[in-house]
């Protein structure tokens, strides 16, 4: 039963319902029971939010970095104090195990802390002039109003990874979260409100993606759209934003390879491959999609990994000890099954898993699955599966496996397991990816740049690079 209609639109410091009073239901993906009813806003609400952000920009951008920093720092503290409550809410709308949800809230709070620290460190430049009577100065200035669009797979950290640097830089924001997970977004905005964020600096509109997106794309006051989601929607935003030549920052899909070399520590490689693949049930843009294992260690590695996979506990993310929660919705479940069927049809063998999970919960659960007998033409080797399937293919030649890893339009994250430093460096240099993990599968941290190449995106989030996206460099040329 839903006992609350949540006011989920926040414009100029006021919480409200949609102007039409239309609502959308948020479901718990483990049980398919409704957990809340939120506002279904559209173009009108978004344009009002943009107007509020535009008005607030003049005062927010003129505050010192230190003043902006104080609010972000306070928000970081409030978020950490509420980790348990926020994690539970996140799991109830997204499904991931509570231990992962707690990790995500702490990670999300880290972005607030990092950019609270960065807010007073946006440096400019004094260029030595070639003309004696001139002085040349480069000033960093906030871009302006930012439209931020986020996905459901990390409902908290994908938001703070965008809005913390935007706010630190002096920009104001209109946020549109995914319809599956608006509750975490509402809580983050409430934390910013309690931390003392002035009215209009952060605004939230839940509802119709196309209508909200259209307002962001056509309203000239939005100077930058920062988007995390699929490559398909990223391309659409890129095409449509051309009309007003808006700045774009895009964090898109991935198709990460893991390469296990013959000199790898196999126990470590198996543990971390498992952690990468099954985190958030495989619904992570940087999670391993395909594994290439040297033929001399393939059987041993597969045995170690499979034993571990069989131990994974499926269930509601809210239950203690759950390792794998549900897939987000029916569409995700259909995609996972299609990838499995395609692989089996083309000759793959199922080593474990291979079917839906027949538990007593109604959600879209799938058994963690390991496949061998993999060929390059299978969907699992060419598209983001976004589910708990590990295809393992043997290789014998280093150059050939690097070519295979690079033979994709995606370029977000790739991983290698090797104990040889020379190999670690030379293979990292050759992988055509924005991020390479060497004996490491958790490269998303507040202090380092995160982002893809090719069709995995444009721009970086995280570290001091993340703030650059929200700054313009103004050149001031002075005659003296
Ligand atoms: P999605 O379908 O592209 O949706 C992402 C967001 O965009 C949602 O809020 C969605 O709202 C919105 N959206 C869709 N159409 C829009 C439009 N025409 N105008 C404005 N907004 C629009 O992606 P998803 O299925 O939620 O997320 C999974 C994808 O995100 C995967 O490909 C994953 O790899 C990628 N991802 C990338 C990163 C990264 O950092 N590179 C991180 C996490 C996820 P609606 O749902 O209402 O349409």
Coordinates of N, CA, C and O and ligand atoms in Angstrom, one line a residue, residues 149-154 158 161-162 176-180 207-214 216-217 227-234 236-237 250-255 283-286 328-329 335 384 386 410 412 450-452 456-457 461, ligand 1:
X149 N 20.8 15.3 -15.8 CA 19.9 14.2 -16.0 C 20.6 12.9 -15.6 O 21.7 12.7 -16.0
X150 N 20.0 12.2 -14.7 CA 20.7 11.0 -14.1 C 19.9 9.7 -14.2 O 18.7 9.7 -14.4
X151 N 20.6 8.6 -14.1 CA 20.0 7.2 -14.3 C 19.6 6.6 -13.0 O 19.9 7.1 -11.9
X152 N 19.0 5.4 -13.0 CA 18.5 4.7 -11.8 C 19.6 3.8 -11.2 O 19.4 3.4 -10.1
X153 N 20.7 3.5 -11.9 CA 21.5 2.4 -11.3 C 22.4 2.9 -10.1 O 22.7 2.1 -9.2
X154 N 22.7 4.2 -10.1 CA 23.3 4.7 -8.9 C 22.6 6.0 -8.5 O 23.0 7.1 -8.9
X158 N 25.4 9.3 -8.7 CA 25.4 9.9 -10.0 C 24.9 11.3 -9.9 O 25.2 12.2 -10.8
X161 N 27.9 13.4 -8.0 CA 29.0 13.5 -8.8 C 28.9 14.6 -9.9 O 29.8 15.2 -10.4
X162 N 27.6 15.0 -10.1 CA 27.3 16.1 -11.1 C 27.1 17.4 -10.3 O 27.7 18.5 -10.6
X176 N 17.0 16.4 -13.1 CA 15.9 15.4 -13.4 C 16.4 14.0 -13.2 O 17.3 13.5 -13.9
X177 N 15.9 13.4 -12.1 CA 16.4 12.0 -11.8 C 15.6 11.0 -12.7 O 14.6 11.3 -13.3
X178 N 16.0 9.7 -12.6 CA 15.3 8.6 -13.3 C 14.0 8.4 -12.6 O 13.9 8.5 -11.4
X179 N 12.9 8.0 -13.3 CA 11.6 7.8 -12.7 C 11.6 6.6 -11.8 O 10.8 6.6 -10.9
X180 N 12.5 5.6 -12.0 CA 12.5 4.5 -11.1 C 13.0 4.9 -9.7 O 12.7 4.2 -8.7
X207 N 9.4 13.5 -13.6 CA 8.3 13.4 -14.5 C 8.8 13.0 -15.9 O 9.7 12.2 -16.1
X208 N 8.1 13.5 -16.9 CA 8.2 13.1 -18.3 C 9.5 13.5 -18.9 O 9.8 14.7 -19.1
X209 N 10.4 12.4 -19.2 CA 11.7 12.7 -19.6 C 11.8 13.6 -20.9 O 12.6 14.5 -20.9
X210 N 10.9 13.2 -21.8 CA 11.0 14.0 -23.1 C 10.7 15.4 -22.9 O 11.3 16.3 -23.4
X211 N 9.6 15.7 -22.1 CA 9.2 17.1 -21.9 C 10.2 17.9 -21.1 O 10.5 19.0 -21.4
X212 N 10.7 17.2 -20.0 CA 11.7 17.9 -19.2 C 13.0 18.1 -20.0 O 13.6 19.2 -20.0
X213 N 13.4 17.1 -20.8 CA 14.6 17.2 -21.6 C 14.4 18.3 -22.7 O 15.3 19.1 -22.9
X214 N 13.2 18.3 -23.2 CA 12.9 19.3 -24.3 C 13.1 20.7 -23.8 O 13.6 21.6 -24.4
X216 N 14.9 21.7 -21.3 CA 16.4 21.9 -21.0 C 17.1 22.2 -22.4 O 18.0 23.1 -22.4
X217 N 16.6 21.5 -23.4 CA 17.3 21.7 -24.7 C 16.9 23.0 -25.4 O 17.8 23.5 -26.1
X227 N 24.7 14.7 -18.5 CA 23.9 13.6 -18.6 C 24.6 12.3 -18.3 O 25.8 12.1 -18.7
X228 N 24.0 11.4 -17.5 CA 24.5 10.1 -17.4 C 23.4 9.1 -17.7 O 22.3 9.2 -17.2
X229 N 23.7 8.2 -18.6 CA 22.7 7.2 -19.1 C 23.2 6.5 -20.3 O 24.4 6.4 -20.6
X230 N 22.2 6.1 -21.1 CA 22.6 5.2 -22.3 C 23.2 6.1 -23.4 O 22.9 7.3 -23.5
X231 N 24.0 5.4 -24.3 CA 24.6 6.1 -25.4 C 23.5 6.6 -26.4 O 23.6 7.6 -26.9
X232 N 22.4 5.8 -26.4 CA 21.3 6.2 -27.3 C 20.7 7.6 -26.9 O 20.6 8.5 -27.8
X233 N 20.4 7.8 -25.7 CA 19.8 9.0 -25.2 C 20.9 10.1 -25.3 O 20.6 11.3 -25.6
X234 N 22.2 9.7 -25.0 CA 23.3 10.7 -25.1 C 23.4 11.3 -26.5 O 23.6 12.5 -26.7
X236 N 21.0 11.5 -28.7 CA 19.8 12.3 -28.9 C 20.1 13.7 -28.3 O 19.8 14.7 -29.0
X237 N 20.6 13.8 -27.1 CA 20.8 15.1 -26.5 C 21.9 15.9 -27.2 O 21.8 17.1 -27.4
X250 N 28.8 14.1 -21.1 CA 28.1 12.9 -21.3 C 28.8 11.7 -20.7 O 30.0 11.4 -21.0
X251 N 28.2 11.0 -19.8 CA 28.7 9.8 -19.2 C 27.8 8.6 -19.7 O 26.7 8.5 -19.2
X252 N 28.2 7.8 -20.7 CA 27.3 6.9 -21.3 C 27.7 5.5 -21.1 O 28.3 5.1 -20.1
X253 N 27.2 4.6 -21.9 CA 27.3 3.2 -21.7 C 28.7 2.6 -21.8 O 29.6 3.3 -22.3
X254 N 28.9 1.4 -21.3 CA 30.2 0.7 -21.4 C 30.0 -0.7 -21.8 O 28.9 -1.2 -22.0
X255 N 31.2 -1.4 -22.0 CA 31.2 -2.8 -22.4 C 32.5 -3.3 -22.0 O 33.4 -3.7 -22.8
X283 N 24.5 -4.3 -13.1 CA 23.8 -3.1 -13.7 C 24.7 -1.9 -13.4 O 24.2 -0.9 -12.8
X284 N 25.9 -1.9 -13.8 CA 26.9 -0.9 -13.6 C 27.6 -0.5 -14.9 O 28.0 -1.5 -15.6
X285 N 27.7 0.7 -15.2 CA 28.3 1.1 -16.5 C 29.8 0.6 -16.7 O 30.2 0.3 -17.8
X286 N 30.5 0.4 -15.5 CA 31.9 0.0 -15.6 C 32.0 -1.5 -15.3 O 33.2 -2.0 -15.1
X328 N 16.3 -4.2 -12.4 CA 15.5 -3.0 -12.2 C 14.0 -3.2 -12.7 O 13.1 -2.7 -12.0
X329 N 13.8 -3.9 -13.8 CA 12.5 -4.0 -14.4 C 12.4 -5.1 -15.4 O 13.4 -5.8 -15.7
X335 N 16.2 -8.4 -21.6 CA 17.5 -8.2 -22.3 C 18.5 -9.3 -21.8 O 19.2 -9.9 -22.6
X384 N 26.3 -4.1 -24.1 CA 26.2 -4.1 -22.6 C 25.0 -5.0 -22.2 O 23.9 -4.7 -22.6
X386 N 24.1 -5.6 -18.9 CA 23.5 -5.0 -17.7 C 22.7 -6.0 -16.9 O 21.6 -5.9 -16.5
X410 N 32.4 1.2 -27.7 CA 32.4 1.7 -26.3 C 33.9 1.9 -25.9 O 34.8 1.3 -26.4
X412 N 34.6 2.9 -22.1 CA 34.5 3.5 -20.7 C 35.6 2.9 -19.8 O 36.6 3.6 -19.5
X450 N 36.8 10.4 -14.0 CA 36.0 9.2 -14.5 C 35.3 9.6 -15.8 O 34.6 10.7 -15.8
X451 N 35.4 8.8 -16.8 CA 34.7 9.2 -18.0 C 35.2 8.3 -19.2 O 36.3 7.7 -19.1
X452 N 34.4 8.2 -20.2 CA 34.8 7.3 -21.3 C 35.3 8.1 -22.6 O 35.2 9.3 -22.7
X456 N 31.4 6.2 -25.4 CA 31.0 6.1 -23.9 C 31.0 7.5 -23.3 O 30.7 7.5 -22.1
X457 N 31.3 8.5 -24.1 CA 31.0 9.8 -23.5 C 32.0 10.9 -23.8 O 33.0 10.7 -24.5
X461 N 34.1 13.3 -14.9 CA 33.5 13.6 -13.6 C 34.5 13.1 -12.6 O 35.2 12.1 -12.8
Ligands
LIG1 P1 18.6 6.0 -20.1 O1 17.5 5.3 -20.6 O2 19.5 6.7 -21.1 O3 18.1 7.1 -19.0 C1 18.9 7.9 -18.3 C2 18.2 9.2 -17.9 O4 17.8 9.9 -19.1 C3 16.8 8.9 -17.2 O5 16.6 9.9 -16.2 C4 15.8 9.0 -18.4 O6 14.5 9.2 -18.0 C5 16.4 10.2 -19.1 N1 16.0 10.3 -20.5 C6 15.6 9.4 -21.4 N2 15.2 10.0 -22.5 C7 15.4 11.3 -22.4 C8 15.1 12.5 -23.2 N3 14.6 12.3 -24.4 N4 15.4 13.7 -22.7 C9 15.9 13.8 -21.4 N5 16.1 12.8 -20.6 C10 15.9 11.5 -21.1 O7 19.6 5.1 -19.3 P2 19.3 4.1 -18.1 O8 18.7 2.9 -18.6 O9 18.5 4.9 -17.0 O10 20.7 3.9 -17.5 C11 21.5 2.8 -17.9 C12 22.6 3.4 -18.8 O11 23.4 4.4 -18.2 C13 23.6 2.3 -19.2 O12 23.9 2.3 -20.6 C14 24.8 2.6 -18.4 O13 26.0 2.1 -18.9 C15 24.8 4.1 -18.3 N6 25.5 4.7 -17.2 C16 26.7 5.3 -17.5 C17 27.4 5.8 -16.4 C18 28.7 6.5 -16.7 O14 29.3 7.1 -15.7 N7 29.3 6.5 -17.9 C19 27.0 5.7 -15.1 C20 25.8 5.0 -14.9 C21 25.0 4.5 -15.9 P3 13.4 8.1 -18.4 O15 13.8 6.9 -17.7 O16 12.1 8.7 -17.8 O17 13.3 8.0 -19.8

